[in-house]
CSV table of C-alpha atoms in Angstrom, one decimal:
chain,number,residue,atom,x,y,z
A,1,MET,CA,28.8,0.6,-7.6
A,2,ARG,CA,26.0,-1.9,-8.3
A,3,GLU,CA,24.8,0.1,-11.3
A,4,ASN,CA,28.4,0.2,-12.6
A,5,TYR,CA,28.7,-3.5,-12.2
A,6,TYR,CA,25.7,-4.2,-14.4
A,7,ASN,CA,26.8,-1.7,-17.0
A,8,THR,CA,30.3,-3.2,-17.3
A,9,SER,CA,29.3,-6.8,-17.1
A,10,MET,CA,26.5,-6.6,-19.6
A,11,GLU,CA,27.8,-4.1,-22.2
A,12,GLN,CA,27.2,-6.6,-25.0
A,13,ALA,CA,23.8,-8.0,-25.6
A,14,ALA,CA,25.3,-11.5,-25.8
A,15,ASP,CA,26.4,-11.2,-22.2
A,16,ILE,CA,22.9,-11.0,-20.8
A,17,PRO,CA,22.6,-14.0,-18.4
A,18,GLU,CA,19.5,-16.1,-17.9
A,19,ASN,CA,19.1,-14.8,-14.3
A,20,ILE,CA,20.4,-11.8,-12.4
A,21,LYS,CA,21.0,-12.0,-8.7
A,22,CYS,CA,19.6,-9.3,-6.6
A,23,PRO,CA,22.5,-7.4,-5.1
A,24,TYR,CA,20.5,-7.0,-1.8
A,25,CYS,CA,19.0,-10.4,-1.1
A,26,GLY,CA,20.6,-12.7,-3.7
A,27,ALA,CA,17.3,-13.9,-5.2
A,28,ALA,CA,17.4,-14.8,-8.9
A,29,ASN,CA,15.4,-12.5,-11.2
A,30,SER,CA,14.7,-12.3,-14.9
A,31,PRO,CA,17.0,-9.8,-16.6
A,32,ASP,CA,14.0,-7.8,-17.8
A,33,SER,CA,12.8,-7.1,-14.3
A,34,GLY,CA,13.0,-3.7,-12.8
A,35,LEU,CA,12.5,-4.7,-9.1
A,36,CYS,CA,13.5,-7.8,-7.1
A,37,GLY,CA,10.5,-10.1,-6.7
A,38,VAL,CA,11.6,-11.1,-3.2
A,39,CYS,CA,12.8,-7.9,-1.4
A,40,GLY,CA,11.1,-5.4,-3.8
A,41,LYS,CA,14.3,-3.3,-4.2
A,42,ASN,CA,15.5,-1.7,-7.4
A,43,LEU,CA,17.8,-4.2,-9.3
A,44,ARG,CA,19.4,-1.2,-11.1
A,45,ILE,CA,19.6,-3.1,-14.4
A,46,PRO,CA,20.2,-0.7,-17.2
A,47,ALA,CA,17.2,0.1,-19.3
A,48,GLY,CA,18.9,-1.1,-22.5
A,49,VAL,CA,19.6,-4.5,-21.0
A,50,ARG,CA,16.0,-4.9,-19.8
A,51,ALA,CA,14.8,-3.9,-23.3
A,52,GLU,CA,17.1,-6.4,-25.0
A,53,ALA,CA,16.0,-9.2,-22.6
A,54,LYS,CA,12.3,-8.4,-23.3
A,55,ALA,CA,13.0,-8.4,-27.1
A,56,ARG,CA,14.7,-11.7,-26.9
A,57,LYS,CA,11.7,-13.2,-25.0
A,58,MET,CA,9.4,-11.9,-27.7
A,59,LEU,CA,11.5,-13.2,-30.5
A,60,ASN,CA,12.3,-16.5,-28.7
A,61,VAL,CA,16.1,-16.2,-29.3
A,62,GLY,CA,19.1,-16.0,-27.0
A,63,PRO,CA,19.6,-17.2,-23.5
A,64,ALA,CA,17.1,-14.8,-22.0
A,65,ALA,CA,14.3,-16.1,-24.2
A,66,ALA,CA,13.3,-18.9,-21.9
A,67,PHE,CA,14.7,-21.1,-19.2
A,68,PRO,CA,16.3,-24.3,-20.5
A,69,GLU,CA,14.5,-27.5,-19.9
A,70,ASN,CA,17.0,-28.5,-17.1
A,71,SER,CA,16.8,-25.2,-15.3
A,72,PRO,CA,15.0,-24.9,-11.9
A,73,ILE,CA,11.2,-24.5,-12.2
A,74,SER,CA,10.2,-20.9,-11.7
A,75,ALA,CA,7.8,-20.4,-8.8
A,76,PRO,CA,5.4,-17.5,-9.5
A,77,ALA,CA,2.5,-19.4,-8.0
A,78,ALA,CA,3.9,-19.2,-4.4
A,79,ARG,CA,4.1,-15.4,-4.7
A,80,LEU,CA,0.7,-15.0,-6.3
A,81,TRP,CA,-1.0,-17.3,-3.7
A,82,ALA,CA,0.6,-15.4,-0.9
A,83,ARG,CA,-0.7,-12.1,-2.3
A,84,LEU,CA,-4.1,-13.7,-2.8
A,85,ALA,CA,-4.1,-14.8,0.9
A,86,ILE,CA,-3.2,-11.3,2.0
A,87,VAL,CA,-6.0,-9.7,-0.1
A,88,ALA,CA,-8.5,-12.3,1.1
A,89,GLY,CA,-7.6,-11.6,4.7
A,90,LEU,CA,-7.9,-7.9,4.2
A,91,PHE,CA,-11.2,-8.3,2.4
A,92,ILE,CA,-12.7,-10.3,5.3
A,93,PHE,CA,-11.4,-7.5,7.6
A,94,TYR,CA,-13.1,-4.9,5.4
A,95,LEU,CA,-16.4,-6.8,5.6
A,96,GLN,CA,-16.6,-6.2,9.4
A,97,TRP,CA,-17.9,-2.7,8.7
A,98,PHE,CA,-21.0,-4.3,7.1
A,99,ARG,CA,-21.4,-6.8,9.9
A,100,HIS,CA,-21.1,-4.5,12.9
A,101,GLU,CA,-22.6,-1.0,13.4
A,102,ASN,CA,-20.0,1.6,14.4
A,103,TYR,CA,-17.3,-1.0,14.0
A,104,PHE,CA,-14.0,-0.1,15.8
A,105,SER,CA,-11.1,-2.4,14.7
A,106,PHE,CA,-7.8,-3.1,16.4
A,107,LEU,CA,-6.2,-0.8,13.8
A,108,ASP,CA,-8.4,2.0,14.9
A,109,PHE,CA,-6.6,2.1,18.3
A,110,VAL,CA,-3.5,3.3,16.3
A,111,ASN,CA,-5.7,5.7,14.3
A,112,LEU,CA,-7.1,7.1,17.6
A,113,ALA,CA,-3.6,7.7,18.9
A,114,PHE,CA,-2.6,9.8,15.8
A,115,HIS,CA,-6.0,11.5,15.9
A,116,GLU,CA,-5.5,12.7,19.4
A,117,ALA,CA,-1.9,13.7,18.6
A,118,GLY,CA,-3.2,16.0,15.9
A,119,HIS,CA,-5.3,17.9,18.4
A,120,VAL,CA,-2.3,18.3,20.6
A,121,PHE,CA,0.2,19.4,17.9
A,122,LEU,CA,-2.2,21.9,16.3
A,123,GLY,CA,-3.8,23.0,19.6
A,124,PHE,CA,-2.5,26.6,19.1
A,125,MET,CA,-4.3,27.0,15.7
A,126,PRO,CA,-7.8,28.6,15.2
A,127,ARG,CA,-10.8,26.6,16.5
A,128,PHE,CA,-11.8,25.1,13.2
A,129,VAL,CA,-8.3,23.8,12.5
A,130,ARG,CA,-8.0,22.4,16.0
A,131,PHE,CA,-11.1,20.4,15.5
A,132,ILE,CA,-10.2,19.0,12.1
A,133,ALA,CA,-6.5,18.4,13.1
A,134,GLY,CA,-7.3,15.0,14.5
A,135,THR,CA,-8.8,13.8,11.2
A,136,LEU,CA,-5.9,15.3,9.2
A,137,PHE,CA,-3.3,13.6,11.3
A,138,GLN,CA,-5.1,10.3,11.2
A,139,LEU,CA,-4.9,10.5,7.4
A,140,ALA,CA,-1.5,12.1,7.1
A,141,VAL,CA,0.4,9.4,9.0
A,142,PRO,CA,-0.5,6.4,6.7
A,143,ALA,CA,0.0,8.8,3.7
A,144,VAL,CA,3.5,9.7,4.8
A,145,CYS,CA,4.4,6.1,5.4
A,146,LEU,CA,3.1,5.2,2.0
A,147,VAL,CA,5.2,7.8,0.3
A,148,HIS,CA,8.3,6.8,2.3
A,149,LEU,CA,8.0,3.1,1.5
A,150,ARG,CA,7.1,3.8,-2.1
A,151,ARG,CA,10.4,5.8,-2.5
A,152,ARG,CA,12.3,2.9,-0.9
A,153,GLY,CA,10.8,0.4,-3.4
A,154,ALA,CA,9.1,-1.6,-0.6
A,155,ASN,CA,6.0,-2.5,-2.8
A,156,LEU,CA,4.0,-4.5,-0.4
A,157,GLY,CA,4.8,-2.1,2.4
A,158,TRP,CA,3.3,1.0,0.6
A,159,GLN,CA,0.4,-1.1,-0.7
A,160,LEU,CA,-0.5,-2.1,2.9
A,161,CYS,CA,-0.2,1.6,3.9
A,162,LEU,CA,-2.7,2.4,1.1
A,163,PHE,CA,-5.1,-0.1,2.7
A,164,TRP,CA,-4.4,1.6,6.0
A,165,LEU,CA,-5.3,4.9,4.6
A,166,GLY,CA,-8.6,3.5,3.2
A,167,GLU,CA,-9.3,1.9,6.6
A,168,SER,CA,-8.7,5.2,8.3
A,169,LEU,CA,-11.4,6.8,6.1
A,170,LEU,CA,-13.8,4.1,7.1
A,171,ASN,CA,-13.2,4.9,10.8
A,172,ILE,CA,-13.7,8.6,10.1
A,173,SER,CA,-17.0,7.8,8.3
A,174,VAL,CA,-18.2,6.1,11.5
A,175,TYR,CA,-17.2,9.2,13.5
A,176,ILE,CA,-19.0,11.5,11.1
A,177,GLY,CA,-22.1,9.4,11.2
A,178,ASP,CA,-22.2,9.8,15.0
A,179,ALA,CA,-22.3,13.6,14.8
A,180,LEU,CA,-26.0,13.8,15.6
A,181,SER,CA,-26.6,11.0,18.0
A,182,GLN,CA,-23.1,11.4,19.7
A,183,ALA,CA,-23.4,7.8,21.0
A,184,LEU,CA,-19.6,7.1,20.7
A,185,PRO,CA,-17.4,7.7,23.7
A,186,LEU,CA,-15.1,10.6,23.3
A,187,VAL,CA,-11.5,10.6,24.6
A,188,GLY,CA,-11.3,13.1,27.4
A,189,GLY,CA,-15.0,14.1,26.8
A,190,GLY,CA,-15.6,17.6,25.3
A,191,GLU,CA,-17.3,18.5,22.1
A,192,HIS,CA,-17.7,16.1,19.2
A,193,ASP,CA,-15.3,17.0,16.4
A,194,TRP,CA,-17.7,16.4,13.5
A,195,THR,CA,-20.8,17.9,15.2
A,196,TYR,CA,-18.9,21.2,15.2
A,197,LEU,CA,-17.2,20.7,11.8
A,198,LEU,CA,-20.4,19.8,10.0
A,199,THR,CA,-22.3,22.6,11.7
A,200,GLU,CA,-19.6,25.1,10.6
A,201,MET,CA,-19.7,23.8,7.0
A,202,GLY,CA,-23.5,23.8,6.9
A,203,LEU,CA,-23.6,20.0,6.4
A,204,ILE,CA,-25.1,19.0,9.8
A,205,ALA,CA,-28.4,18.2,8.1
A,206,HIS,CA,-26.5,15.9,5.7
A,207,THR,CA,-24.6,13.9,8.3
A,208,THR,CA,-25.7,10.5,6.9
A,209,GLY,CA,-24.8,11.4,3.3
A,210,THR,CA,-21.4,12.8,4.3
A,211,ALA,CA,-20.6,9.7,6.2
A,212,LYS,CA,-21.6,7.5,3.3
A,213,ALA,CA,-19.5,9.5,0.9
A,214,VAL,CA,-16.4,9.2,3.1
A,215,PHE,CA,-17.1,5.4,3.5
A,216,LEU,CA,-17.3,5.0,-0.3
A,217,ALA,CA,-14.0,7.0,-0.6
A,218,GLY,CA,-12.4,4.7,1.9
A,219,SER,CA,-13.7,1.6,0.2
A,220,ALA,CA,-12.4,2.8,-3.2
A,221,VAL,CA,-8.9,3.3,-1.6
A,222,ILE,CA,-9.0,-0.2,-0.1
A,223,PHE,CA,-10.0,-1.8,-3.4
A,224,LEU,CA,-7.2,0.2,-5.1
A,225,SER,CA,-4.8,-1.3,-2.7
A,226,PHE,CA,-6.1,-4.8,-3.5
A,227,TYR,CA,-5.5,-4.1,-7.2
A,228,PHE,CA,-1.9,-2.9,-6.6
A,229,ILE,CA,-1.1,-5.9,-4.4
A,230,LEU,CA,-2.3,-8.4,-7.0
A,231,GLU,CA,-1.0,-6.5,-10.1
A,232,ASP,CA,2.5,-6.3,-8.5
A,233,ALA,CA,2.5,-10.0,-8.1
A,234,ARG,CA,1.3,-10.6,-11.6
A,235,ARG,CA,3.9,-8.2,-13.2
A,236,ARG,CA,6.8,-9.9,-11.4
A,237,ALA,CA,5.7,-13.5,-11.8
A,238,SER,CA,8.8,-14.7,-13.8
A,239,ILE,CA,11.0,-15.0,-10.7
A,240,GLU,CA,13.0,-17.8,-9.3
A,241,LEU,CA,13.1,-17.7,-5.5
A,242,GLY,CA,16.7,-18.5,-4.6
A,243,ASN,CA,17.3,-21.1,-7.3
A,244,ASP,CA,20.9,-20.1,-8.1
A,245,LYS,CA,23.1,-22.0,-10.5
A,246,GLN,CA,26.6,-22.6,-9.3
């Protein structure tokens, strides 16, 4: 119904308003936006309308070209500063792996729960699969959450899940690096997952290198999440937060 509303109310290019209210949260958005800048959901504005609005901005004609002088001041800065604060906080969190040896964060308690669940759920599988199941589950859960939130259009949600996925890789790198010394406490005791896995794969002599490679992979994923968080704020900066004209 929302898509039909946009199609019928903006059939003519001249009918394109200055702002379009989000049908979900009511925030005012530029007519060339694809997603709401507040709730992140799809505005369902027809592609032709968005293209016309963008063309008018480029040509500086029509009501969609720019806000009138007496219109409310747009507030992209608030959104951008909020995203910068999030990235700054996450970056400080990331730096803890350089400050502390074998760092175990509060988020790793969640990772540990899913790690152990993997061993339980795949406990009937062959020995190698049973041992790697914990690591697979630890990575699968944030990945599934990422895909789910991405499909729902919850941008910040899936971007934070991407960070979570990278952080989980950092935790795994610590576990891998412990394969020889086995200094970390194991839940329930038993054999060290990565001592067995690296031995089976012929990489036990390259424990340090393997751990560093996984750490670098996790770091790359984390910085990719930073990029998406900031880029998303930059792309949707022309938003007015609740400044509706009556």
